[in-house]
Structures are given as structure tokens and as C-alpha cells.
Amino acid sequence: MSQVIRYERIDDIAVLAAQNPPVNALGVDVRRGLLAGIERAEAEGARAVLIYGEGRTFFAGADIREFGKPPQDPWLPALCDRIEASPLLVVSALHGTALGGGLEVALSCHYRIAVPSAKIGLPEVNLGIIPGAGGTQRLPRVTGVEAALDMITTGRHVRAPEALSMGVLDCVKEGDPREIGLAYARELLDNNAPRRAVCDMPAPAPIDFDAAYDAVLKKGRGQLSPAVAVRAVQAACEADDFAAGQARERELFMELMTSDQRKGLIHAFFAERAVSKLPELQGVEPRPLHQIGVIGGGTMGAGIATAALLAGLDVVLLEMSPEAAHAARDRIAANLSGAVKRGKLSSDAHDDILQNRLTLATDYDALSHVDLVIEAVFEDMAVKKQVFARLDAVCKDGAVLATNTSYLDINEIAGSISRSSDVVGLHFFSPAHVMKLLEVVVADQTAPEVVATGFALGKRLGKVSVRAGVCDGFIGNRILSTYRACADHMVLDGASPYQIDKALTDFGFAMGPFAVSDLAGLDIGWATRKRKRAAGQDPRVRDSSYADKLCEAGHFGQKTGKGYYLYEKGQRAGLPNPEVMPLIEADRAAQGLAPRVFTDEEIVRRYMTAMVNEAAKVVGEGIARRPLDVDVTLLYGYGFPRYWGGPLKWADLNGLADVLTDIRNWSEDDAYFWQPAPLLEQLVAEGRSFDDLNKEN
Ligand code: T1G
């Protein structure tokens, strides 16, 4: 008898209870248990079958860990057909998240009941595939094409009340899934309710599927699975019969299952869960977190305070004057109002936060009892050291002292006070209450429980936290500065900022590097270039002046309405700024550079290879623990297209040997910039991949 599907008889109802924690994934043993259960119920003369999940949820989908391995009988589509074909009345009782194959099992049942908190969904497109067990054929028969396309192409979760109104659920009732399921099955039997196989329902009315396909493909920015799902739903309307529609779904599903995008998206799914699992934190207890202090109420500080307040933490916000403190409060109030507008926060909660949970202060003594302090003051080492000296004097023993610095040496900050082991970097990304990435930067003396506390705060704030070591730019900004420099080099050598931006948005980025610079503010890059020149950068670094000239003219991008692009009032998307190319041409002439033609493919190849090479150095130096840590950083902080899984997954998919060959070829023109990462050379020599490294750590 199956260990993962418990079989019971309650009078004439057979009960199949899934017991496969944590999410009752439909692995082969679960499928075999369900099949055996259905067959046993029929053999024993039951009149109905109830299927439900023990633990936190109904089946949350196929077992993603089986992807890429040879499928084992019974395949999920066949199992769903078998459940549907049973002569018994089959009822499913849903709770938690009935997703993917889980919802497909429920749709193959004849009736569906759920608790009010249950959610359903077909999120397969987020894994680079489409529903492959009849979901694209059964859902449209139940809800109609429009509602089915919305669910399937977005992968969104639908709450039980909406699912009831869509016709996916027959009943929503408070209670224990098993109990409400049994009562519902009993009621159906008593009323002689008929079997109601969805496959026997008429094919749904068609829509203009070509228009739907084009619209979804455009929205997907290069991701294929949502658009392919449109074609599968089209088959539900146009195929000769249900079986033919299922065959078309299977054909499209198998095509996507072998795609690089499926490999990239599955990698992203598991990487974003693995990134917070660090061996050095096993068994390490984080310190308690009830109230935190934030120093500096500018955009970043106010964003951090907002994130903490939204997560239910109390916040003491310290500014240098009452006026600055109130300005910070206004920024926080505006952030919270945004959350109310987006339906993420009730207006009562909004008021409660501002009246009772946020404390403004101008004296460090107000921080004497907080559990953790994050400073987000001016990026100047002397200023940071002054702040930490005050914290050292005022904060209680065990308080975690965190800096939000983007690039200053955290070892130097930590070394300037008596409790270096309590110091950690918490590098948020602006806007801090929206961006999910948090780099937890571990200095030489940082205590393990302080690192654990940083991760615990990140989890509490709903962030994706990545451990980083100390270097200029940690993980993300260090890699960014390299691939951004590569873009500048291509501009000097003949490409335009506009061709580069388009080539990279066609590759899948939401925005190209020059549009991103306009968004972030050209003055930030300008300050960094000046800082690095003043610090005495290597003379072999290829420098340029065209961007400086833009800034000297006061053009900082979106915030001044002009940068690489011109921004009409209120327009986010800009038009190329005609003043830019003359500055670039003058720069090329001054450096004696003859511009050449770049293809979009070469632009992407160089940009990605620069990113991969620097990422390999970051992993090789231990700044990032594993390649997946870099992938997650770029996915969550830099708009990297998720269906590639991250830069190092992209490199594995494209072949490390070819990446290294390109670097060696290009190093003939610029040996300083194109120095191969030792780790990359080692992996190629050993015939290993970045994924192999992920598996070793
Ligand atoms: N398969 C295997 N493991 C899974 C899994 C799955 N489907 N879903 C979750 N896990 C693991 C996860 O890796 C983690 O493991 C633990 O469960 C807790 O997950 C034919 C082919 C259900 C909303 O896409 O969206 O069906 O890190 O940390 O935040 O059409 O997990 O503890 O070792 O995310 O409470 C379709 C994917 C599959 C759902 C719960 N289903 N999962 O979120 O916990 S394709 C999905 C989720 C399919 C058919 C096709 C979420 C969740 P570990 P968690 P959570």
C-alpha cells in the first residue's frame, strides 16, 4: 500500500489522502498511489471517491525535481484521464495552493469543493512550460476561453471565491478539507448527482487566437511559454475532439520541456530557494528582531523604514533635525499610501503605522533599545565612522549594527568600533520597499548569528537575500560596473547607445544599460567615474568623456528630462537625445578610434560575456558563495531575463568553452579588460559547468 496516498473507506466513499510533504507534489509514488486507490475503490464497490491533501496543501503540482529525467508511469495526463473515466463519483477537496498538475487532477474529478483560503492556478508558464495534463483542454471548457487564457498565460493564483465564480469550483465551505469533502460527497450521492466528466463538455467558443498569440508574445518579452499556451487553448476549441486537443497540448508541452527557457526558469525556481541555505548558517540562531532603527531618512532610508513597517516591525527613524525627520516621515507616508493604492495595505493599518509604529528621533539615545540599526547616511567613510562610533556608545549589547553602503569597505567601518563582530552590510536596492534583492555583506569579523539575523530580517521583509563578501560593489554592482564598461567600450568602437539598448531588450532585459543609467541618474555613474579616477585607476582602463560631457551640461537622465534620451513630461519612455551622438563622435575622434559596425548578436555576446567573466571572478574569489548566488542577484536586482536563469546559467546553456574562446580572442584587442577569470579557465579545463559547482556546495 502507498505510503504517500492513504486509502480509507468511510461507508460507500473511498478516501484517498495525499501525504507527501511539503507540498504533496505529484511525484511518481503519489501518481501510483492515486491510480491504485481509484482501482481499489472500483474493485471494492465504493460509490464515490474523495481526493484531498494532508498537511499544508492539496497537490501543488507535478514534482519539478523529476523534470529532465525519463518520465515514469503513470504519466500525469493518463492518470487524470483515468480518474475522469472512473464510473464512481470522484470529488476533490482543495486547500492551500492547488497548482499546475494539482489543479489538473482536480479538474479531472467530477466535482470540486474548497475552503475559502484555497488558491488555484496553472503557473506552468513560469517554469517555461505549459499545463501538460489536460489543463489547457479542461479549464477552457469550464471557464470559457478568455478566463482560461488569463489564468494560463499569466500563471496567476486565483482565490477560492473567484474560482467559484469562474465555475472551476462547485462549492466553497469553511472547515477541514477532509470533512467538507466527505460531507459534499455524501450530499452528491444522496442527491444522485451525475458523474460530470469535463472532457464530455462541449468545446469552448473560439476567439481570435492569432491576435491573442501576438499580444501575449509581445508581453512576454521573448519568453515563449505563455504564447505557446495560447496555441494549446486554441486546440481545445478547434481540434476534432478532446483527445486530439490533448495530443496537441502534449506535443507543445514536450517541445517546451526540452527548451533552454524551461531549464533557465527551473534553475531560477530552485536557486531562489537555495540561496538562503548556507552551510555556515545551519543551526545558527538569529538574534531577536522586534524594533529596528534606521539612520537617514532620504529615499533609501525611508524605503528601508517602509519595508520594515510593512513587515510589522516597529521603527525608530533618526535624522539630524526635526525638519529632516518630518520630511522622512512624509516620504514614508507617501510609500505607505502607494501600498494602500495597490491594495497591499488597509487605510487603518496605514494610520496605525504612522501613529503608533514609527517613531521619529533626532537623538541617538532613541536607539538605545533597538535590536538592529541600519544606517543609510551619505556615502562617505568619515561620516559612516562617526555614525558607528555613536552607535557603539549608545546601542544595547547584542544590537546588530548594519550599514547600507553600496561600495565602502565594511571591514574598515567594523574595525573602527569596539564591537566589530556585530557589524554587517545590508545592501538594499532602491526603492527599498519594492526591490526584492538584499545583499547581506559579511565582513571579516561578522559573527555567524549576525549574518543569520541579516537573513532573518530579509525573510521578514519578504526579500530574497544573498550572502556577499566585501569588495567594491559586492556581487551585483561589481558585475554591473564591468558589463556597463563593456557597453561603453562598444560605443567608443562604433555601436550607438540606442542600438545597444535595443539589442539587450530584444535579448530579454526590461531596459537596456543606457536607459537604466537615465533612470538611476547619470550623476551616480559620473561620481563613480570621478571617484575611481581620483583613486588612481589603472592606465589600461579604457575611459571615455561623452557621458561626463552630458553630466557637465546638467543632463542626468529622467530626473532632469534629458540624458541619453529625451523625456517628455511624465513620459517614462524617451526618444534618443540628438546631442549624444556628436559627443560620442568627438570622443572617438579625440581617441583616434575609427568606428566599426556591430551586429546585435555581437553586442549581446560581448555584454553577456563580460558579465559572465566578472561573475566567475566574483565566485572564484568567494565574494559569492556559489554561481547560483550570482544568478539570483542579477535576477532580483538587475532585471536579468528570468527565462535565462541568470548569467551563469546562460553561460552553461551556451557552453563555457565558447565563452572562454571569445574572451581569449577579444583579449588580443584589450588584454586588460578581457582577462579570463581563473575559475572559468579551470571549469573549461575540467569539463565542468557552473551548475556542477552549485551541486558541490
Ligand atoms: N515540485 C517539487 N518541489 C516543490 C514544488 C514542486 N512542484 N513546489 C514546491 N516545492 C518545494 C520547494 O522547492 C521547497 O523545497 C518546498 O517545496 C517549499 O516550497 C503536468 C508539469 C507551492 C506556492 O509551479 O509555487 O504541474 O527548499 O519554499 O513559499 O501541468 O512552492 O524546502 O527543499 O516555495 O510556501 C506546477 C511551484 C508544477 C508550484 C509553496 N506547480 N511551487 O510556496 O514554499 S509543473 C508549481 C510553488 C506542473 C503539470 C506541470 C510554491 C508553493 P525546499 P516553498 P512556499
mmCIF file of N, CA and C in Angstrom, residues 46-152:
data_model
loop_
_atom_site.group_PDB
_atom_site.id
_atom_site.type_symbol
_atom_site.label_atom_id
_atom_site.label_comp_id
_atom_site.label_asym_id
_atom_site.label_seq_id
_atom_site.Cartn_x
_atom_site.Cartn_y
_atom_site.Cartn_z
ATOM 1 N N ALA A 46 -17.065 0.763 -4.019
ATOM 2 C CA ALA A 46 -17.434 2.072 -3.460
ATOM 3 C C ALA A 46 -18.315 2.810 -4.459
ATOM 4 N N ARG A 47 -19.027 3.821 -3.999
ATOM 5 C CA ARG A 47 -19.867 4.608 -4.904
ATOM 6 C C ARG A 47 -19.222 5.943 -5.240
ATOM 7 N N ALA A 48 -18.316 6.392 -4.361
ATOM 8 C CA ALA A 48 -17.660 7.687 -4.607
ATOM 9 C C ALA A 48 -16.231 7.629 -4.100
ATOM 10 N N VAL A 49 -15.418 8.533 -4.617
ATOM 11 C CA VAL A 49 -14.026 8.663 -4.176
ATOM 12 C C VAL A 49 -13.810 10.123 -3.783
ATOM 13 N N LEU A 50 -13.183 10.341 -2.632
ATOM 14 C CA LEU A 50 -12.782 11.696 -2.229
ATOM 15 C C LEU A 50 -11.261 11.775 -2.284
ATOM 16 N N ILE A 51 -10.734 12.774 -2.963
ATOM 17 C CA ILE A 51 -9.281 13.004 -3.024
ATOM 18 C C ILE A 51 -8.992 14.333 -2.336
ATOM 19 N N TYR A 52 -8.058 14.315 -1.344
ATOM 20 C CA TYR A 52 -7.660 15.576 -0.713
ATOM 21 C C TYR A 52 -6.216 15.467 -0.239
ATOM 22 N N GLY A 53 -5.645 16.557 0.259
ATOM 23 C CA GLY A 53 -4.261 16.553 0.712
ATOM 24 C C GLY A 53 -4.168 16.746 2.205
ATOM 25 N N GLU A 54 -3.313 15.973 2.835
ATOM 26 C CA GLU A 54 -2.980 16.235 4.239
ATOM 27 C C GLU A 54 -1.920 17.324 4.282
ATOM 28 N N GLY A 55 -1.738 17.948 5.444
ATOM 29 C CA GLY A 55 -0.672 18.940 5.566
ATOM 30 C C GLY A 55 -1.102 20.300 5.039
ATOM 31 N N ARG A 56 -0.162 21.022 4.439
ATOM 32 C CA ARG A 56 -0.399 22.425 4.155
ATOM 33 C C ARG A 56 -1.166 22.681 2.855
ATOM 34 N N THR A 57 -1.273 21.669 1.997
ATOM 35 C CA THR A 57 -1.907 21.991 0.712
ATOM 36 C C THR A 57 -2.360 20.745 -0.046
ATOM 37 N N PHE A 58 -3.317 20.917 -0.919
ATOM 38 C CA PHE A 58 -3.659 19.949 -1.968
ATOM 39 C C PHE A 58 -2.425 19.845 -2.872
ATOM 40 N N PHE A 59 -2.446 18.954 -3.840
ATOM 41 C CA PHE A 59 -1.266 18.809 -4.702
ATOM 42 C C PHE A 59 -0.856 20.177 -5.281
ATOM 43 N N ALA A 60 0.416 20.557 -5.105
ATOM 44 C CA ALA A 60 0.880 21.868 -5.605
ATOM 45 C C ALA A 60 1.531 21.730 -6.967
ATOM 46 N N GLY A 61 1.290 20.557 -7.604
ATOM 47 C CA GLY A 61 1.799 20.418 -8.974
ATOM 48 C C GLY A 61 2.613 19.165 -9.156
ATOM 49 N N ALA A 62 3.060 18.974 -10.384
ATOM 50 C CA ALA A 62 3.978 17.862 -10.672
ATOM 51 C C ALA A 62 5.241 18.087 -9.848
ATOM 52 N N ASP A 63 6.007 17.031 -9.661
ATOM 53 C CA ASP A 63 7.260 17.163 -8.913
ATOM 54 C C ASP A 63 8.332 17.717 -9.855
ATOM 55 N N ILE A 64 8.650 19.001 -9.656
ATOM 56 C CA ILE A 64 9.558 19.704 -10.576
ATOM 57 C C ILE A 64 10.927 19.033 -10.597
ATOM 58 N N ARG A 65 11.262 18.324 -9.513
ATOM 59 C CA ARG A 65 12.577 17.663 -9.492
ATOM 60 C C ARG A 65 12.662 16.500 -10.469
ATOM 61 N N GLU A 66 11.520 16.070 -10.975
ATOM 62 C CA GLU A 66 11.526 14.976 -11.969
ATOM 63 C C GLU A 66 11.755 15.505 -13.384
ATOM 64 N N PHE A 67 11.686 16.848 -13.548
ATOM 65 C CA PHE A 67 11.822 17.391 -14.916
ATOM 66 C C PHE A 67 13.202 17.074 -15.486
ATOM 67 N N GLY A 68 13.255 16.751 -16.736
ATOM 68 C CA GLY A 68 14.529 16.458 -17.374
ATOM 69 C C GLY A 68 14.934 15.004 -17.189
ATOM 70 N N LYS A 69 14.201 14.278 -16.317
ATOM 71 C CA LYS A 69 14.515 12.840 -16.140
ATOM 72 C C LYS A 69 13.478 12.046 -16.945
ATOM 73 N N PRO A 70 13.775 10.769 -17.293
ATOM 74 C CA PRO A 70 12.788 9.985 -18.062
ATOM 75 C C PRO A 70 11.491 9.849 -17.256
ATOM 76 N N PRO A 71 10.348 10.224 -17.846
ATOM 77 C CA PRO A 71 9.087 10.139 -17.089
ATOM 78 C C PRO A 71 8.754 8.692 -16.750
ATOM 79 N N GLN A 72 8.102 8.504 -15.601
ATOM 80 C CA GLN A 72 7.759 7.150 -15.151
ATOM 81 C C GLN A 72 6.241 6.990 -15.086
ATOM 82 N N ASP A 73 5.755 5.823 -15.449
ATOM 83 C CA ASP A 73 4.310 5.541 -15.390
ATOM 84 C C ASP A 73 3.828 5.537 -13.954
ATOM 85 N N PRO A 74 2.564 5.933 -13.753
ATOM 86 C CA PRO A 74 1.665 6.527 -14.749
ATOM 87 C C PRO A 74 1.985 7.994 -14.982
ATOM 88 N N TRP A 75 2.002 8.385 -16.276
ATOM 89 C CA TRP A 75 2.173 9.800 -16.571
ATOM 90 C C TRP A 75 0.953 10.538 -16.052
ATOM 91 N N LEU A 76 1.133 11.783 -15.687
ATOM 92 C CA LEU A 76 0.051 12.545 -15.085
ATOM 93 C C LEU A 76 -1.150 12.701 -16.027
ATOM 94 N N PRO A 77 -0.956 12.971 -17.328
ATOM 95 C CA PRO A 77 -2.142 13.094 -18.196
ATOM 96 C C PRO A 77 -2.989 11.807 -18.209
ATOM 97 N N ALA A 78 -2.290 10.689 -18.228
ATOM 98 C CA ALA A 78 -3.023 9.404 -18.266
ATOM 99 C C ALA A 78 -3.749 9.191 -16.947
ATOM 100 N N LEU A 79 -3.120 9.557 -15.867
ATOM 101 C CA LEU A 79 -3.760 9.407 -14.556
ATOM 102 C C LEU A 79 -5.012 10.279 -14.487
ATOM 103 N N CYS A 80 -4.902 11.506 -14.983
ATOM 104 C CA CYS A 80 -6.075 12.390 -14.974
ATOM 105 C C CYS A 80 -7.205 11.792 -15.814
ATOM 106 N N ASP A 81 -6.860 11.264 -16.968
ATOM 107 C CA ASP A 81 -7.897 10.637 -17.802
ATOM 108 C C ASP A 81 -8.534 9.465 -17.065
ATOM 109 N N ARG A 82 -7.704 8.701 -16.340
ATOM 110 C CA ARG A 82 -8.222 7.530 -15.616
ATOM 111 C C ARG A 82 -9.155 7.931 -14.492
ATOM 112 N N ILE A 83 -8.805 8.985 -13.775
ATOM 113 C CA ILE A 83 -9.672 9.479 -12.696
ATOM 114 C C ILE A 83 -11.004 9.918 -13.288
ATOM 115 N N GLU A 84 -10.918 10.653 -14.390
ATOM 116 C CA GLU A 84 -12.130 11.214 -15.022
ATOM 117 C C GLU A 84 -13.037 10.105 -15.546
ATOM 118 N N ALA A 85 -12.396 9.027 -16.020
ATOM 119 C CA ALA A 85 -13.178 7.940 -16.639
ATOM 120 C C ALA A 85 -13.784 7.008 -15.595
ATOM 121 N N SER A 86 -13.436 7.182 -14.335
ATOM 122 C CA SER A 86 -13.955 6.253 -13.319
ATOM 123 C C SER A 86 -15.484 6.286 -13.320
ATOM 124 N N PRO A 87 -16.096 5.129 -13.193
ATOM 125 C CA PRO A 87 -17.567 5.109 -13.109
ATOM 126 C C PRO A 87 -18.078 5.625 -11.761
ATOM 127 N N LEU A 88 -17.162 5.748 -10.802
ATOM 128 C CA LEU A 88 -17.561 6.257 -9.482
ATOM 129 C C LEU A 88 -17.651 7.781 -9.544
ATOM 130 N N LEU A 89 -18.292 8.366 -8.552
ATOM 131 C CA LEU A 89 -18.355 9.820 -8.446
ATOM 132 C C LEU A 89 -17.070 10.278 -7.775
ATOM 133 N N VAL A 90 -16.237 11.057 -8.449
ATOM 134 C CA VAL A 90 -14.940 11.452 -7.879
ATOM 135 C C VAL A 90 -14.984 12.928 -7.473
ATOM 136 N N VAL A 91 -14.684 13.183 -6.217
ATOM 137 C CA VAL A 91 -14.752 14.535 -5.646
ATOM 138 C C VAL A 91 -13.374 14.925 -5.132
ATOM 139 N N SER A 92 -12.960 16.188 -5.378
ATOM 140 C CA SER A 92 -11.697 16.647 -4.782
ATOM 141 C C SER A 92 -12.017 17.773 -3.809
ATOM 142 N N ALA A 93 -11.293 17.808 -2.701
ATOM 143 C CA ALA A 93 -11.453 18.860 -1.688
ATOM 144 C C ALA A 93 -10.133 19.610 -1.571
ATOM 145 N N LEU A 94 -10.160 20.896 -1.904
ATOM 146 C CA LEU A 94 -8.925 21.666 -2.064
ATOM 147 C C LEU A 94 -8.680 22.587 -0.881
ATOM 148 N N HIS A 95 -7.374 22.681 -0.514
ATOM 149 C CA HIS A 95 -6.962 23.724 0.426
ATOM 150 C C HIS A 95 -5.537 24.110 0.052
ATOM 151 N N GLY A 96 -5.014 25.160 0.650
ATOM 152 C CA GLY A 96 -3.639 25.577 0.310
ATOM 153 C C GLY A 96 -3.603 26.053 -1.130
ATOM 154 N N THR A 97 -2.641 25.522 -1.896
ATOM 155 C CA THR A 97 -2.467 26.012 -3.277
ATOM 156 C C THR A 97 -2.554 24.810 -4.214
ATOM 157 N N ALA A 98 -3.679 24.692 -4.892
ATOM 158 C CA ALA A 98 -3.866 23.614 -5.885
ATOM 159 C C ALA A 98 -3.340 24.139 -7.218
ATOM 160 N N LEU A 99 -2.110 23.812 -7.529
ATOM 161 C CA LEU A 99 -1.446 24.451 -8.676
ATOM 162 C C LEU A 99 -1.014 23.432 -9.719
ATOM 163 N N GLY A 100 -0.961 23.858 -10.955
ATOM 164 C CA GLY A 100 -0.403 23.018 -12.009
ATOM 165 C C GLY A 100 -1.115 21.680 -12.083
ATOM 166 N N GLY A 101 -0.292 20.633 -12.042
ATOM 167 C CA GLY A 101 -0.864 19.289 -12.090
ATOM 168 C C GLY A 101 -1.858 19.049 -10.981
ATOM 169 N N GLY A 102 -1.732 19.767 -9.875
ATOM 170 C CA GLY A 102 -2.694 19.614 -8.778
ATOM 171 C C GLY A 102 -4.075 20.056 -9.213
ATOM 172 N N LEU A 103 -4.143 21.217 -9.867
ATOM 173 C CA LEU A 103 -5.444 21.674 -10.365
ATOM 174 C C LEU A 103 -5.914 20.764 -11.490
ATOM 175 N N GLU A 104 -4.978 20.239 -12.273
ATOM 176 C CA GLU A 104 -5.370 19.334 -13.365
ATOM 177 C C GLU A 104 -5.980 18.056 -12.814
ATOM 178 N N VAL A 105 -5.464 17.558 -11.696
ATOM 179 C CA VAL A 105 -6.101 16.399 -11.051
ATOM 180 C C VAL A 105 -7.511 16.784 -10.599
ATOM 181 N N ALA A 106 -7.639 17.953 -10.004
ATOM 182 C CA ALA A 106 -8.965 18.388 -9.528
ATOM 183 C C ALA A 106 -9.936 18.547 -10.690
ATOM 184 N N LEU A 107 -9.449 19.068 -11.822
ATOM 185 C CA LEU A 107 -10.318 19.245 -12.998
ATOM 186 C C LEU A 107 -10.723 17.909 -13.601
ATOM 187 N N SER A 108 -9.928 16.871 -13.345
ATOM 188 C CA SER A 108 -10.318 15.556 -13.874
ATOM 189 C C SER A 108 -11.315 14.868 -12.942
ATOM 190 N N CYS A 109 -11.520 15.439 -11.752
ATOM 191 C CA CYS A 109 -12.570 14.928 -10.864
ATOM 192 C C CYS A 109 -13.916 15.454 -11.362
ATOM 193 N N HIS A 110 -14.992 14.878 -10.829
ATOM 194 C CA HIS A 110 -16.312 15.264 -11.333
ATOM 195 C C HIS A 110 -16.890 16.457 -10.584
ATOM 196 N N TYR A 111 -16.423 16.646 -9.317
ATOM 197 C CA TYR A 111 -16.856 17.804 -8.530
ATOM 198 C C TYR A 111 -15.685 18.326 -7.721
ATOM 199 N N ARG A 112 -15.712 19.623 -7.413
ATOM 200 C CA ARG A 112 -14.617 20.265 -6.703
ATOM 201 C C ARG A 112 -15.157 21.189 -5.621
ATOM 202 N N ILE A 113 -14.668 20.955 -4.365
ATOM 203 C CA ILE A 113 -15.005 21.814 -3.239
ATOM 204 C C ILE A 113 -13.722 22.347 -2.650
ATOM 205 N N ALA A 114 -13.755 23.533 -2.034
ATOM 206 C CA ALA A 114 -12.537 24.117 -1.472
ATOM 207 C C ALA A 114 -12.878 24.925 -0.228
ATOM 208 N N VAL A 115 -11.865 25.095 0.612
ATOM 209 C CA VAL A 115 -12.009 26.010 1.745
ATOM 210 C C VAL A 115 -11.779 27.423 1.210
ATOM 211 N N PRO A 116 -12.318 28.435 1.887
ATOM 212 C CA PRO A 116 -12.236 29.814 1.373
ATOM 213 C C PRO A 116 -10.812 30.305 1.155
ATOM 214 N N SER A 117 -9.857 29.807 1.925
ATOM 215 C CA SER A 117 -8.475 30.311 1.802
ATOM 216 C C SER A 117 -7.706 29.610 0.686
ATOM 217 N N ALA A 118 -8.328 28.647 0.047
ATOM 218 C CA ALA A 118 -7.611 27.899 -1.006
ATOM 219 C C ALA A 118 -7.337 28.801 -2.205
ATOM 220 N N LYS A 119 -6.258 28.490 -2.900
ATOM 221 C CA LYS A 119 -5.957 29.177 -4.163
ATOM 222 C C LYS A 119 -5.724 28.110 -5.228
ATOM 223 N N ILE A 120 -6.080 28.441 -6.455
ATOM 224 C CA ILE A 120 -5.828 27.523 -7.576
ATOM 225 C C ILE A 120 -4.997 28.269 -8.613
ATOM 226 N N GLY A 121 -4.379 27.518 -9.503
ATOM 227 C CA GLY A 121 -3.617 28.185 -10.562
ATOM 228 C C GLY A 121 -2.958 27.184 -11.481
ATOM 229 N N LEU A 122 -2.579 27.663 -12.655
ATOM 230 C CA LEU A 122 -1.801 26.879 -13.623
ATOM 231 C C LEU A 122 -0.547 27.696 -13.938
ATOM 232 N N PRO A 123 0.452 27.659 -13.028
ATOM 233 C CA PRO A 123 1.642 28.536 -13.153
ATOM 234 C C PRO A 123 2.744 27.950 -14.034
ATOM 235 N N GLU A 124 2.441 26.934 -14.810
ATOM 236 C CA GLU A 124 3.491 26.264 -15.591
ATOM 237 C C GLU A 124 4.290 27.218 -16.474
ATOM 238 N N VAL A 125 3.653 28.277 -16.986
ATOM 239 C CA VAL A 125 4.403 29.180 -17.865
ATOM 240 C C VAL A 125 5.581 29.804 -17.127
ATOM 241 N N ASN A 126 5.454 29.920 -15.806
ATOM 242 C CA ASN A 126 6.567 30.495 -15.020
ATOM 243 C C ASN A 126 7.740 29.531 -14.921
ATOM 244 N N LEU A 127 7.528 28.298 -15.340
ATOM 245 C CA LEU A 127 8.601 27.298 -15.360
ATOM 246 C C LEU A 127 9.039 27.021 -16.794
ATOM 247 N N GLY A 128 8.544 27.829 -17.729
ATOM 248 C CA GLY A 128 8.953 27.676 -19.124
ATOM 249 C C GLY A 128 8.186 26.626 -19.885
ATOM 250 N N ILE A 129 7.112 26.092 -19.281
ATOM 251 C CA ILE A 129 6.319 25.071 -19.956
ATOM 252 C C ILE A 129 4.845 25.505 -19.981
ATOM 253 N N ILE A 130 3.961 24.577 -20.271
ATOM 254 C CA ILE A 130 2.524 24.859 -20.230
ATOM 255 C C ILE A 130 1.871 23.723 -19.441
ATOM 256 N N PRO A 131 0.644 23.881 -18.984
ATOM 257 C CA PRO A 131 -0.018 22.749 -18.334
ATOM 258 C C PRO A 131 0.033 21.542 -19.277
ATOM 259 N N GLY A 132 0.442 20.398 -18.737
ATOM 260 C CA GLY A 132 0.667 19.244 -19.630
ATOM 261 C C GLY A 132 -0.201 18.048 -19.299
ATOM 262 N N ALA A 133 -1.179 18.227 -18.409
ATOM 263 C CA ALA A 133 -2.048 17.091 -18.031
ATOM 264 C C ALA A 133 -3.504 17.466 -18.236
ATOM 265 N N GLY A 134 -3.769 18.146 -19.335
ATOM 266 C CA GLY A 134 -5.146 18.432 -19.709
ATOM 267 C C GLY A 134 -5.646 19.784 -19.280
ATOM 268 N N GLY A 135 -4.806 20.566 -18.565
ATOM 269 C CA GLY A 135 -5.281 21.848 -18.064
ATOM 270 C C GLY A 135 -5.715 22.807 -19.160
ATOM 271 N N THR A 136 -5.013 22.773 -20.305
ATOM 272 C CA THR A 136 -5.368 23.723 -21.380
ATOM 273 C C THR A 136 -6.621 23.268 -22.130
ATOM 274 N N GLN A 137 -7.049 22.041 -21.885
ATOM 275 C CA GLN A 137 -8.245 21.492 -22.533
ATOM 276 C C GLN A 137 -9.460 21.519 -21.605
ATOM 277 N N ARG A 138 -9.243 21.237 -20.326
ATOM 278 C CA ARG A 138 -10.375 21.174 -19.401
ATOM 279 C C ARG A 138 -10.767 22.559 -18.873
ATOM 280 N N LEU A 139 -9.741 23.386 -18.512
ATOM 281 C CA LEU A 139 -10.095 24.682 -17.922
ATOM 282 C C LEU A 139 -10.966 25.518 -18.853
ATOM 283 N N PRO A 140 -10.618 25.650 -20.143
ATOM 284 C CA PRO A 140 -11.471 26.469 -21.018
ATOM 285 C C PRO A 140 -12.899 25.916 -21.131
ATOM 286 N N ARG A 141 -13.048 24.591 -21.017
ATOM 287 C CA ARG A 141 -14.400 24.011 -21.080
ATOM 288 C C ARG A 141 -15.228 24.414 -19.856
ATOM 289 N N VAL A 142 -14.514 24.693 -18.762
ATOM 290 C CA VAL A 142 -15.222 25.041 -17.522
ATOM 291 C C VAL A 142 -15.432 26.547 -17.408
ATOM 292 N N THR A 143 -14.430 27.332 -17.829
ATOM 293 C CA THR A 143 -14.499 28.785 -17.578
ATOM 294 C C THR A 143 -14.726 29.611 -18.841
ATOM 295 N N GLY A 144 -14.579 28.980 -19.996
ATOM 296 C CA GLY A 144 -14.561 29.778 -21.226
ATOM 297 C C GLY A 144 -13.125 30.154 -21.561
ATOM 298 N N VAL A 145 -12.897 30.568 -22.796
ATOM 299 C CA VAL A 145 -11.527 30.767 -23.277
ATOM 300 C C VAL A 145 -10.861 31.969 -22.623
ATOM 301 N N GLU A 146 -11.559 33.096 -22.528
ATOM 302 C CA GLU A 146 -10.915 34.329 -22.033
ATOM 303 C C GLU A 146 -10.361 34.131 -20.622
ATOM 304 N N ALA A 147 -11.201 33.598 -19.711
ATOM 305 C CA ALA A 147 -10.760 33.431 -18.316
ATOM 306 C C ALA A 147 -9.635 32.404 -18.246
ATOM 307 N N ALA A 148 -9.750 31.359 -19.061
ATOM 308 C CA ALA A 148 -8.714 30.311 -19.046
ATOM 309 C C ALA A 148 -7.396 30.876 -19.559
ATOM 310 N N LEU A 149 -7.446 31.661 -20.642
ATOM 311 C CA LEU A 149 -6.214 32.245 -21.186
ATOM 312 C C LEU A 149 -5.570 33.171 -20.156
ATOM 313 N N ASP A 150 -6.382 33.944 -19.448
ATOM 314 C CA ASP A 150 -5.816 34.856 -18.442
ATOM 315 C C ASP A 150 -5.079 34.056 -17.374
ATOM 316 N N MET A 151 -5.697 33.012 -16.885
ATOM 317 C CA MET A 151 -5.058 32.192 -15.834
ATOM 318 C C MET A 151 -3.811 31.493 -16.352
ATOM 319 N N ILE A 152 -3.913 30.903 -17.530
ATOM 320 C CA ILE A 152 -2.817 30.046 -18.022
ATOM 321 C C ILE A 152 -1.640 30.880 -18.517
#
